[in-house]
XYZ file of C-alpha atoms in Angstrom:
135
model
C -232.189 4.338 12.101
C -228.435 4.930 12.307
C -226.517 1.624 12.398
C -223.193 0.859 14.103
C -221.015 -2.246 14.020
C -218.544 -2.725 16.885
C -215.685 -5.178 16.264
C -213.927 -5.714 19.592
C -212.564 -8.917 21.141
C -212.564 -7.635 24.745
C -216.093 -8.302 26.092
C -215.804 -5.539 28.696
C -214.874 -2.899 26.108
C -217.475 -4.146 23.618
C -220.223 -4.039 26.254
C -219.157 -0.579 27.446
C -219.205 0.793 23.900
C -222.545 -0.847 23.134
C -224.264 0.361 26.316
C -223.034 3.927 25.953
C -223.942 4.245 22.278
C -227.247 2.355 22.479
C -228.507 5.014 24.865
C -228.259 7.505 21.986
C -230.713 5.507 19.886
C -228.336 3.728 17.516
C -228.951 0.196 16.265
C -225.814 -1.757 17.190
C -224.276 -5.106 16.266
C -221.200 -6.479 17.989
C -218.562 -8.909 16.719
C -215.726 -10.522 18.712
C -213.282 -10.775 15.788
C -212.695 -9.488 12.278
C -214.229 -12.473 10.472
C -217.491 -12.168 12.387
C -217.361 -8.401 11.875
C -217.146 -8.720 8.087
C -220.076 -11.152 8.104
C -222.194 -8.736 10.166
C -221.106 -5.825 7.956
C -222.323 -7.638 4.829
C -225.613 -8.603 6.483
C -226.525 -5.235 8.057
C -224.598 -2.544 6.101
C -223.872 -0.269 9.093
C -222.951 3.343 8.417
C -220.309 3.431 11.177
C -217.818 0.679 12.030
C -215.822 0.855 15.259
C -212.980 -1.657 15.271
C -210.056 -2.632 17.452
C -206.717 -3.411 15.788
C -205.492 -6.332 17.892
C -207.931 -9.265 17.634
C -207.834 -13.035 17.128
C -208.484 -14.732 13.762
C -208.428 -11.508 11.740
C -206.881 -8.310 13.053
C -208.172 -4.799 12.483
C -205.769 -4.134 9.625
C -207.191 -7.093 7.686
C -210.700 -5.756 8.358
C -209.660 -2.327 7.065
C -208.156 -3.901 3.942
C -211.497 -5.613 3.260
C -213.693 -2.578 3.972
C -211.386 0.181 2.703
C -213.726 3.177 2.284
C -213.486 5.240 -0.887
C -213.427 9.046 -1.062
C -217.228 9.157 -0.961
C -218.351 6.119 0.978
C -221.668 5.150 2.600
C -219.844 4.270 5.832
C -217.151 5.566 8.173
C -214.598 3.582 10.162
C -213.361 4.499 13.625
C -210.350 2.609 15.003
C -209.759 2.198 18.733
C -206.670 0.552 20.172
C -204.593 0.316 23.289
C -201.368 0.022 21.289
C -201.096 3.166 19.166
C -197.870 3.742 17.308
C -197.195 6.392 14.698
C -196.810 3.619 12.122
C -200.182 2.044 13.043
C -201.958 5.411 13.027
C -200.540 6.308 9.608
C -201.420 2.889 8.196
C -205.017 3.208 9.458
C -205.461 6.632 7.854
C -203.897 5.319 4.635
C -206.571 2.606 4.674
C -209.326 5.220 4.770
C -210.460 5.452 8.389
C -212.403 8.444 9.673
C -210.847 8.682 13.146
C -208.323 6.968 15.422
C -208.985 6.815 19.193
C -206.750 5.522 21.964
C -207.907 3.215 24.752
C -209.134 3.844 27.310
C -211.726 5.615 25.193
C -213.347 8.700 26.651
C -217.086 8.221 26.126
C -217.765 11.894 25.341
C -215.028 11.781 22.681
C -216.408 8.566 21.153
C -219.965 9.928 21.109
C -218.764 13.122 19.443
C -216.822 11.230 16.787
C -219.771 8.920 16.086
C -222.213 11.835 15.816
C -219.827 13.748 13.534
C -219.402 10.624 11.368
C -223.167 10.283 10.893
C -223.488 14.025 10.173
C -220.717 13.823 7.561
C -222.289 10.767 5.930
C -225.692 12.498 5.752
C -224.152 15.649 4.256
C -222.236 13.587 1.701
C -225.404 11.717 0.725
C -227.371 14.961 0.316
C -224.596 16.448 -1.780
C -224.515 13.386 -4.042
C -228.308 13.602 -4.495
C -228.123 17.291 -5.419
C -225.344 16.622 -7.917
C -227.378 13.781 -9.470
C -230.446 16.008 -9.804
C -228.454 18.708 -11.619
C -227.029 16.318 -14.199
């Protein structure tokens, strides 16, 4: 089953994201801050992480520094925030995120980005397996 971790301190936004994505059959965990998010990430190894930038205890940038996906990574990170600046967007992409979305998030856009992230991860995994078999 496809696994998603949502790291969002606003309970309304977290619940909205969870309810809308759970209906598509994903297994979802939710954290209220970056520290809890990293703990849940280590425990459940989700393939997609959706994180806010502005949070208590540990902000989204600190989470991205900890997770920092590599070129071929078994997970994708989607950032959502209500305070987008060109500097923040650039910094997020420099830290390896898949996509940056602005709040309020359009559900159809989020669902499309999540689906595309899982499709890309599956394709990458298949490609790695084929390369391994040929070596």
